[in-house]
């Protein structure tokens, strides 16, 4: 018997069921806030930066299964990376790390990338 | 894990007795009803029996029932058929803003082909004001189409009132009764409708078959062009097993409808009450009373529908949402927005639709599990703190 | 009395294995494929499997197959879909004079809506001359539709040649392959067609389901407007059991087609030879070689088709006729008239169409009984003495 | 199980299977010839008249089951009737005598009536 696994990969469902890094960071070094209610996805991504390295990341997301899983994944991927490395993380990379997303859900990975970029920009602007 | 199906408005399982009734028509009585030999005539007899059963259920005559491939075809047929046949009289069509896509998209097609469509608003409960219909009528109006009950939030429209207005104005009136037929009584004469759509798979019949009631004397052209089947109103070799299945489903519905509607209304109200009590910041969508017996639709603030659905599915509970995160448009339900809900609320909607195999146990389980899911999702919602 | 069914071109019984494959999808895997919960996703999986099977059979890709309610819908969809989508390029359509009513009536509808239709003649065997197609093309031509094989007298048209002409001219090309798919090999690339219609109940699948092949990149609008099913090309809740049944039928056809076509060709030629030998003043309709393996169509002078059919039926033999005495138009078959037959000959036609459960015994029985019937009817024919 | 009986009444099928009065009358007093090949029905009706009474009637018909049955029935009905009585036989009467015809086949009874009228006219013209 098939089930929701046929819509999402096992990896997506795993991150959906047990999302990593849920929550806010107190006094974050950068906050990204993207998405809009009309599309049904809103992501907030918080980063803590030390010596140009992202030492912690957390998120809060209102959205579908893919939105939650990509949020979880991108926060995992970014931890320990330098700002420059983090800026290189593309939405495709997030989707691939989740063993793919249905075409209709690729916009969620775009949102995750944007949330990360926006948090880094916020950090860069503040640290100028 | 026992799965709990609460998506009967999306589709119902085919009743085992319906399947049993269909079976002989695949392999034994399989003739083409257009053939004059015995195989063909046997098949024809089966179709005519089903036709009478369907007609009886809605107070129509057999010859006024045309079988289709489902509710969508019935809607397409009614709207395009009347529009193209009555162009010389006018090009104006009146419909509502919470119609099923089968009506909305057909109207859009007709607009591109020169017709003018007025789309009426609804109130916070989803009700159309018959007064609005009356005001919208012009001397070019040829058709009014208003659904009998909404598939998403279950509101039952004042069809008889609108029917009287249409009749007085001499304008054809169509209603999409896909969610109603077989669930609560429908009488085409009481409702004063000229055309009425239904679909078998919403009443424990098979998918891929439906019917359009066409009042005698209604001027419309075919939608499906071709052979002479169905009194030349709908071409294509008849789906005999499907039609027999619809007939059987209608027969069963007729017997069980009264009691079943009462039973479901009770369960429905239990579920609504329980959800509103156990989850704060939750509201009921649709009318509390003028409502299909099996429909529960709530908006849960701060969380998105698909993520609730997936979590429910992981617990074996199947429901649906007006969030369109998984549709290609990304826009939330046009129905919920028409009620005045914010996009967040529309995205945070859940529909539980009850049916023949729903009991207290299933309702209890939803009431036990959903609050936990909502709590989990709210903990990660960026919307919550801002409220 | 054992009945002998020789009307497989009208419709086939559903193969018992097909019924078996369909059964779970009525009651167990019954979800709505648009639903994201597990019931829905299971159903979706079943549909996609069937899609690939159908695509494989005709050399297409899965995404190029759209399921419909039958051959008639596929024809309506192809013609109306292309016509309405390409109006800005032109309004001219080319088709043949022996097409199925699903194509003819759709063309008539389009004519009433401003399109121009050229209807090409056929030769005495029912063949369209590709040269005629070429000559008929104008700079307004947007669509050519020619059936792959005729349902009444079995002639197979030069589709690949016409396909090349259409391709060279940059014009969409549709073929109604309802009588062909599953019986002899079909490859959409060899044929160079852009659209191809098929119907399950002609190949031992269930009634009420079919498919339209739509070459990637083909510009057409939906015929059935509504929800987002079938990549937004065909709305309505999918007929899952039906689609699964079509998939299974296609799978069986693929395995058996080669041998079966040979077997039927042999029986067909035996029946043709026997009839022409045993009944004088009888001629074969259609092409003797470019012919469906299962089609026998003869005209028997001086007698009318329905009266032969009824007599055959009384002997347990089911066939069909191009006489339209029982249709509402009273005109005999447009196909036989297009071949140049006189109305009497067209009224005196009989079609025997063979299939999976036809053997030598059945052929023998027809050859034994029909001459007696013809003799009896000729004895009361006012036409005989005048010849 | 239903069969062709559901298309035609038993009476129609009985007359179709065993049509009465098939053939021609040598030196008939009247011949009616109606129908046309496009519609697929041609009837020839022969009558023998004695003292203004139809003493014999025969037919030849090219046509469908209903055409044959109505021919058979009308020849039966007419035998022994006076010319005036015969002229009163309507197509409805023929159809009723056959326990009805499908609506689509009523034209066959019209044809039978016409064949009879035409044979009588032929007789009247000749006997003038
Ligand atoms: C109100 C309404 N109209 C039309 C339809 C379309 O019916 P079908 O899926 O049988 O085409 C549906 C269900 O899908 C419906 O709920
Ligand atoms: C050549 C041809 N096209 C179209 C059709 C229509 O198919 P369906 O009866 O499935 O609508 C048929 C058979 O009826 C056919 O033989």
PDB file of N, CA and C in Angstrom, chain C residues 304-355:
ATOM      1  N   UNK C 304     -33.077  -6.445 -46.885  1.00  0.00           N
ATOM      2  CA  UNK C 304     -32.759  -5.338 -45.995  1.00  0.00           C
ATOM      3  C   UNK C 304     -32.041  -5.868 -44.755  1.00  0.00           C
ATOM      4  N   UNK C 305     -31.128  -5.034 -44.239  1.00  0.00           N
ATOM      5  CA  UNK C 305     -30.247  -5.466 -43.157  1.00  0.00           C
ATOM      6  C   UNK C 305     -30.943  -5.833 -41.856  1.00  0.00           C
ATOM      7  N   UNK C 306     -31.849  -4.992 -41.392  1.00  0.00           N
ATOM      8  CA  UNK C 306     -32.452  -5.284 -40.089  1.00  0.00           C
ATOM      9  C   UNK C 306     -33.192  -6.606 -40.113  1.00  0.00           C
ATOM     10  N   UNK C 307     -33.861  -6.891 -41.229  1.00  0.00           N
ATOM     11  CA  UNK C 307     -34.614  -8.147 -41.266  1.00  0.00           C
ATOM     12  C   UNK C 307     -33.655  -9.353 -41.255  1.00  0.00           C
ATOM     13  N   UNK C 308     -32.465  -9.179 -41.841  1.00  0.00           N
ATOM     14  CA  UNK C 308     -31.463 -10.257 -41.730  1.00  0.00           C
ATOM     15  C   UNK C 308     -30.981 -10.378 -40.289  1.00  0.00           C
ATOM     16  N   UNK C 309     -30.703  -9.227 -39.686  1.00  0.00           N
ATOM     17  CA  UNK C 309     -30.214  -9.204 -38.305  1.00  0.00           C
ATOM     18  C   UNK C 309     -31.165  -9.878 -37.337  1.00  0.00           C
ATOM     19  N   UNK C 310     -32.456  -9.568 -37.492  1.00  0.00           N
ATOM     20  CA  UNK C 310     -33.448 -10.145 -36.578  1.00  0.00           C
ATOM     21  C   UNK C 310     -33.500 -11.646 -36.753  1.00  0.00           C
ATOM     22  N   UNK C 311     -33.458 -12.078 -37.996  1.00  0.00           N
ATOM     23  CA  UNK C 311     -33.459 -13.515 -38.240  1.00  0.00           C
ATOM     24  C   UNK C 311     -32.201 -14.176 -37.679  1.00  0.00           C
ATOM     25  N   UNK C 312     -31.075 -13.508 -37.837  1.00  0.00           N
ATOM     26  CA  UNK C 312     -29.835 -14.038 -37.260  1.00  0.00           C
ATOM     27  C   UNK C 312     -29.968 -14.112 -35.740  1.00  0.00           C
ATOM     28  N   UNK C 313     -30.529 -13.061 -35.173  1.00  0.00           N
ATOM     29  CA  UNK C 313     -30.670 -13.028 -33.716  1.00  0.00           C
ATOM     30  C   UNK C 313     -31.561 -14.167 -33.232  1.00  0.00           C
ATOM     31  N   UNK C 314     -32.590 -14.461 -34.001  1.00  0.00           N
ATOM     32  CA  UNK C 314     -33.473 -15.572 -33.627  1.00  0.00           C
ATOM     33  C   UNK C 314     -32.712 -16.890 -33.643  1.00  0.00           C
ATOM     34  N   UNK C 315     -31.640 -16.931 -34.420  1.00  0.00           N
ATOM     35  CA  UNK C 315     -30.787 -18.127 -34.454  1.00  0.00           C
ATOM     36  C   UNK C 315     -29.609 -17.990 -33.485  1.00  0.00           C
ATOM     37  N   UNK C 316     -29.617 -16.921 -32.706  1.00  0.00           N
ATOM     38  CA  UNK C 316     -28.559 -16.751 -31.701  1.00  0.00           C
ATOM     39  C   UNK C 316     -27.306 -16.081 -32.206  1.00  0.00           C
ATOM     40  N   UNK C 317     -27.382 -15.480 -33.391  1.00  0.00           N
ATOM     41  CA  UNK C 317     -26.178 -14.835 -33.941  1.00  0.00           C
ATOM     42  C   UNK C 317     -26.338 -13.318 -33.909  1.00  0.00           C
ATOM     43  N   UNK C 318     -25.360 -12.623 -33.294  1.00  0.00           N
ATOM     44  CA  UNK C 318     -25.432 -11.170 -33.156  1.00  0.00           C
ATOM     45  C   UNK C 318     -24.477 -10.486 -34.103  1.00  0.00           C
ATOM     46  N   UNK C 319     -25.012  -9.663 -34.977  1.00  0.00           N
ATOM     47  CA  UNK C 319     -24.181  -8.918 -35.917  1.00  0.00           C
ATOM     48  C   UNK C 319     -24.716  -7.498 -36.000  1.00  0.00           C
ATOM     49  N   UNK C 320     -24.309  -6.732 -37.005  1.00  0.00           N
ATOM     50  CA  UNK C 320     -24.876  -5.393 -37.145  1.00  0.00           C
ATOM     51  C   UNK C 320     -25.039  -5.032 -38.614  1.00  0.00           C
ATOM     52  N   UNK C 321     -25.654  -3.888 -38.860  1.00  0.00           N
ATOM     53  CA  UNK C 321     -25.970  -3.497 -40.235  1.00  0.00           C
ATOM     54  C   UNK C 321     -25.747  -2.011 -40.436  1.00  0.00           C
ATOM     55  N   UNK C 322     -25.500  -1.641 -41.687  1.00  0.00           N
ATOM     56  CA  UNK C 322     -25.405  -0.227 -42.033  1.00  0.00           C
ATOM     57  C   UNK C 322     -26.756   0.339 -42.402  1.00  0.00           C
ATOM     58  N   UNK C 323     -27.761  -0.526 -42.363  1.00  0.00           N
ATOM     59  CA  UNK C 323     -29.111  -0.045 -42.586  1.00  0.00           C
ATOM     60  C   UNK C 323     -29.513   0.744 -41.361  1.00  0.00           C
ATOM     61  N   UNK C 324     -30.187   1.840 -41.581  1.00  0.00           N
ATOM     62  CA  UNK C 324     -30.479   2.667 -40.418  1.00  0.00           C
ATOM     63  C   UNK C 324     -31.962   2.702 -40.173  1.00  0.00           C
ATOM     64  N   UNK C 325     -32.595   1.616 -40.536  1.00  0.00           N
ATOM     65  CA  UNK C 325     -34.025   1.525 -40.388  1.00  0.00           C
ATOM     66  C   UNK C 325     -34.412   1.781 -38.946  1.00  0.00           C
ATOM     67  N   UNK C 326     -33.529   1.426 -38.032  1.00  0.00           N
ATOM     68  CA  UNK C 326     -33.881   1.601 -36.626  1.00  0.00           C
ATOM     69  C   UNK C 326     -33.303   2.890 -36.045  1.00  0.00           C
ATOM     70  N   UNK C 327     -32.538   3.619 -36.834  1.00  0.00           N
ATOM     71  CA  UNK C 327     -32.066   4.894 -36.302  1.00  0.00           C
ATOM     72  C   UNK C 327     -33.117   5.940 -36.624  1.00  0.00           C
ATOM     73  N   UNK C 328     -32.993   7.071 -36.010  1.00  0.00           N
ATOM     74  CA  UNK C 328     -34.042   8.062 -36.185  1.00  0.00           C
ATOM     75  C   UNK C 328     -33.963   8.757 -37.544  1.00  0.00           C
ATOM     76  N   UNK C 329     -32.805   8.659 -38.197  1.00  0.00           N
ATOM     77  CA  UNK C 329     -32.683   9.403 -39.452  1.00  0.00           C
ATOM     78  C   UNK C 329     -33.256   8.656 -40.653  1.00  0.00           C
ATOM     79  N   UNK C 330     -33.312   7.343 -40.562  1.00  0.00           N
ATOM     80  CA  UNK C 330     -33.770   6.479 -41.655  1.00  0.00           C
ATOM     81  C   UNK C 330     -32.806   6.413 -42.833  1.00  0.00           C
ATOM     82  N   UNK C 331     -31.791   7.249 -42.820  1.00  0.00           N
ATOM     83  CA  UNK C 331     -30.812   7.208 -43.911  1.00  0.00           C
ATOM     84  C   UNK C 331     -29.844   6.059 -43.673  1.00  0.00           C
ATOM     85  N   UNK C 332     -29.488   5.354 -44.725  1.00  0.00           N
ATOM     86  CA  UNK C 332     -28.513   4.283 -44.515  1.00  0.00           C
ATOM     87  C   UNK C 332     -27.128   4.861 -44.242  1.00  0.00           C
ATOM     88  N   UNK C 333     -26.229   3.988 -43.867  1.00  0.00           N
ATOM     89  CA  UNK C 333     -24.871   4.346 -43.479  1.00  0.00           C
ATOM     90  C   UNK C 333     -24.204   5.338 -44.420  1.00  0.00           C
ATOM     91  N   UNK C 334     -23.741   6.448 -43.881  1.00  0.00           N
ATOM     92  CA  UNK C 334     -23.024   7.443 -44.697  1.00  0.00           C
ATOM     93  C   UNK C 334     -21.719   6.850 -45.215  1.00  0.00           C
ATOM     94  N   UNK C 335     -21.199   5.871 -44.495  1.00  0.00           N
ATOM     95  CA  UNK C 335     -19.933   5.262 -44.912  1.00  0.00           C
ATOM     96  C   UNK C 335     -20.138   4.463 -46.198  1.00  0.00           C
ATOM     97  N   UNK C 336     -21.158   3.622 -46.210  1.00  0.00           N
ATOM     98  CA  UNK C 336     -21.379   2.774 -47.381  1.00  0.00           C
ATOM     99  C   UNK C 336     -21.789   3.620 -48.591  1.00  0.00           C
ATOM    100  N   UNK C 337     -22.574   4.655 -48.349  1.00  0.00           N
ATOM    101  CA  UNK C 337     -22.942   5.535 -49.459  1.00  0.00           C
ATOM    102  C   UNK C 337     -21.702   6.221 -50.029  1.00  0.00           C
ATOM    103  N   UNK C 338     -20.763   6.579 -49.132  1.00  0.00           N
ATOM    104  CA  UNK C 338     -19.546   7.254 -49.598  1.00  0.00           C
ATOM    105  C   UNK C 338     -18.695   6.348 -50.490  1.00  0.00           C
ATOM    106  N   UNK C 339     -18.840   5.036 -50.311  1.00  0.00           N
ATOM    107  CA  UNK C 339     -18.110   4.094 -51.174  1.00  0.00           C
ATOM    108  C   UNK C 339     -18.752   4.005 -52.557  1.00  0.00           C
ATOM    109  N   UNK C 340     -19.935   4.581 -52.700  1.00  0.00           N
ATOM    110  CA  UNK C 340     -20.624   4.532 -53.986  1.00  0.00           C
ATOM    111  C   UNK C 340     -21.719   3.478 -54.042  1.00  0.00           C
ATOM    112  N   UNK C 341     -22.037   2.865 -52.918  1.00  0.00           N
ATOM    113  CA  UNK C 341     -23.128   1.884 -52.919  1.00  0.00           C
ATOM    114  C   UNK C 341     -24.473   2.583 -53.120  1.00  0.00           C
ATOM    115  N   UNK C 342     -25.415   1.874 -53.719  1.00  0.00           N
ATOM    116  CA  UNK C 342     -26.762   2.410 -53.830  1.00  0.00           C
ATOM    117  C   UNK C 342     -27.422   2.315 -52.453  1.00  0.00           C
ATOM    118  N   UNK C 343     -28.472   3.098 -52.230  1.00  0.00           N
ATOM    119  CA  UNK C 343     -29.166   3.001 -50.941  1.00  0.00           C
ATOM    120  C   UNK C 343     -29.625   1.578 -50.653  1.00  0.00           C
ATOM    121  N   UNK C 344     -30.130   0.856 -51.659  1.00  0.00           N
ATOM    122  CA  UNK C 344     -30.570  -0.523 -51.414  1.00  0.00           C
ATOM    123  C   UNK C 344     -29.409  -1.386 -50.912  1.00  0.00           C
ATOM    124  N   UNK C 345     -28.245  -1.222 -51.561  1.00  0.00           N
ATOM    125  CA  UNK C 345     -27.086  -2.028 -51.137  1.00  0.00           C
ATOM    126  C   UNK C 345     -26.665  -1.663 -49.724  1.00  0.00           C
ATOM    127  N   UNK C 346     -26.723  -0.360 -49.437  1.00  0.00           N
ATOM    128  CA  UNK C 346     -26.335   0.062 -48.091  1.00  0.00           C
ATOM    129  C   UNK C 346     -27.324  -0.496 -47.062  1.00  0.00           C
ATOM    130  N   UNK C 347     -28.602  -0.466 -47.405  1.00  0.00           N
ATOM    131  CA  UNK C 347     -29.600  -1.029 -46.494  1.00  0.00           C
ATOM    132  C   UNK C 347     -29.449  -2.536 -46.371  1.00  0.00           C
ATOM    133  N   UNK C 348     -28.849  -3.152 -47.370  1.00  0.00           N
ATOM    134  CA  UNK C 348     -28.697  -4.602 -47.351  1.00  0.00           C
ATOM    135  C   UNK C 348     -27.342  -5.058 -46.847  1.00  0.00           C
ATOM    136  N   UNK C 349     -26.706  -4.218 -46.031  1.00  0.00           N
ATOM    137  CA  UNK C 349     -25.362  -4.585 -45.558  1.00  0.00           C
ATOM    138  C   UNK C 349     -25.407  -5.281 -44.206  1.00  0.00           C
ATOM    139  N   UNK C 350     -24.428  -6.122 -43.996  1.00  0.00           N
ATOM    140  CA  UNK C 350     -24.264  -6.820 -42.714  1.00  0.00           C
ATOM    141  C   UNK C 350     -22.804  -6.711 -42.304  1.00  0.00           C
ATOM    142  N   UNK C 351     -22.586  -6.412 -41.034  1.00  0.00           N
ATOM    143  CA  UNK C 351     -21.217  -6.437 -40.526  1.00  0.00           C
ATOM    144  C   UNK C 351     -21.089  -7.541 -39.494  1.00  0.00           C
ATOM    145  N   UNK C 352     -20.132  -8.432 -39.729  1.00  0.00           N
ATOM    146  CA  UNK C 352     -19.742  -9.401 -38.707  1.00  0.00           C
ATOM    147  C   UNK C 352     -18.388  -8.940 -38.205  1.00  0.00           C
ATOM    148  N   UNK C 353     -18.271  -8.670 -36.916  1.00  0.00           N
ATOM    149  CA  UNK C 353     -16.946  -8.319 -36.405  1.00  0.00           C
ATOM    150  C   UNK C 353     -16.527  -9.365 -35.385  1.00  0.00           C
ATOM    151  N   UNK C 354     -15.338  -9.905 -35.635  1.00  0.00           N
ATOM    152  CA  UNK C 354     -14.855 -11.070 -34.903  1.00  0.00           C
ATOM    153  C   UNK C 354     -14.023 -10.650 -33.693  1.00  0.00           C
ATOM    154  N   UNK C 355     -13.835 -11.578 -32.774  1.00  0.00           N
ATOM    155  CA  UNK C 355     -13.042 -11.254 -31.599  1.00  0.00           C
ATOM    156  C   UNK C 355     -12.536 -12.479 -30.877  1.00  0.00           C
TER     157      UNK C 355
END
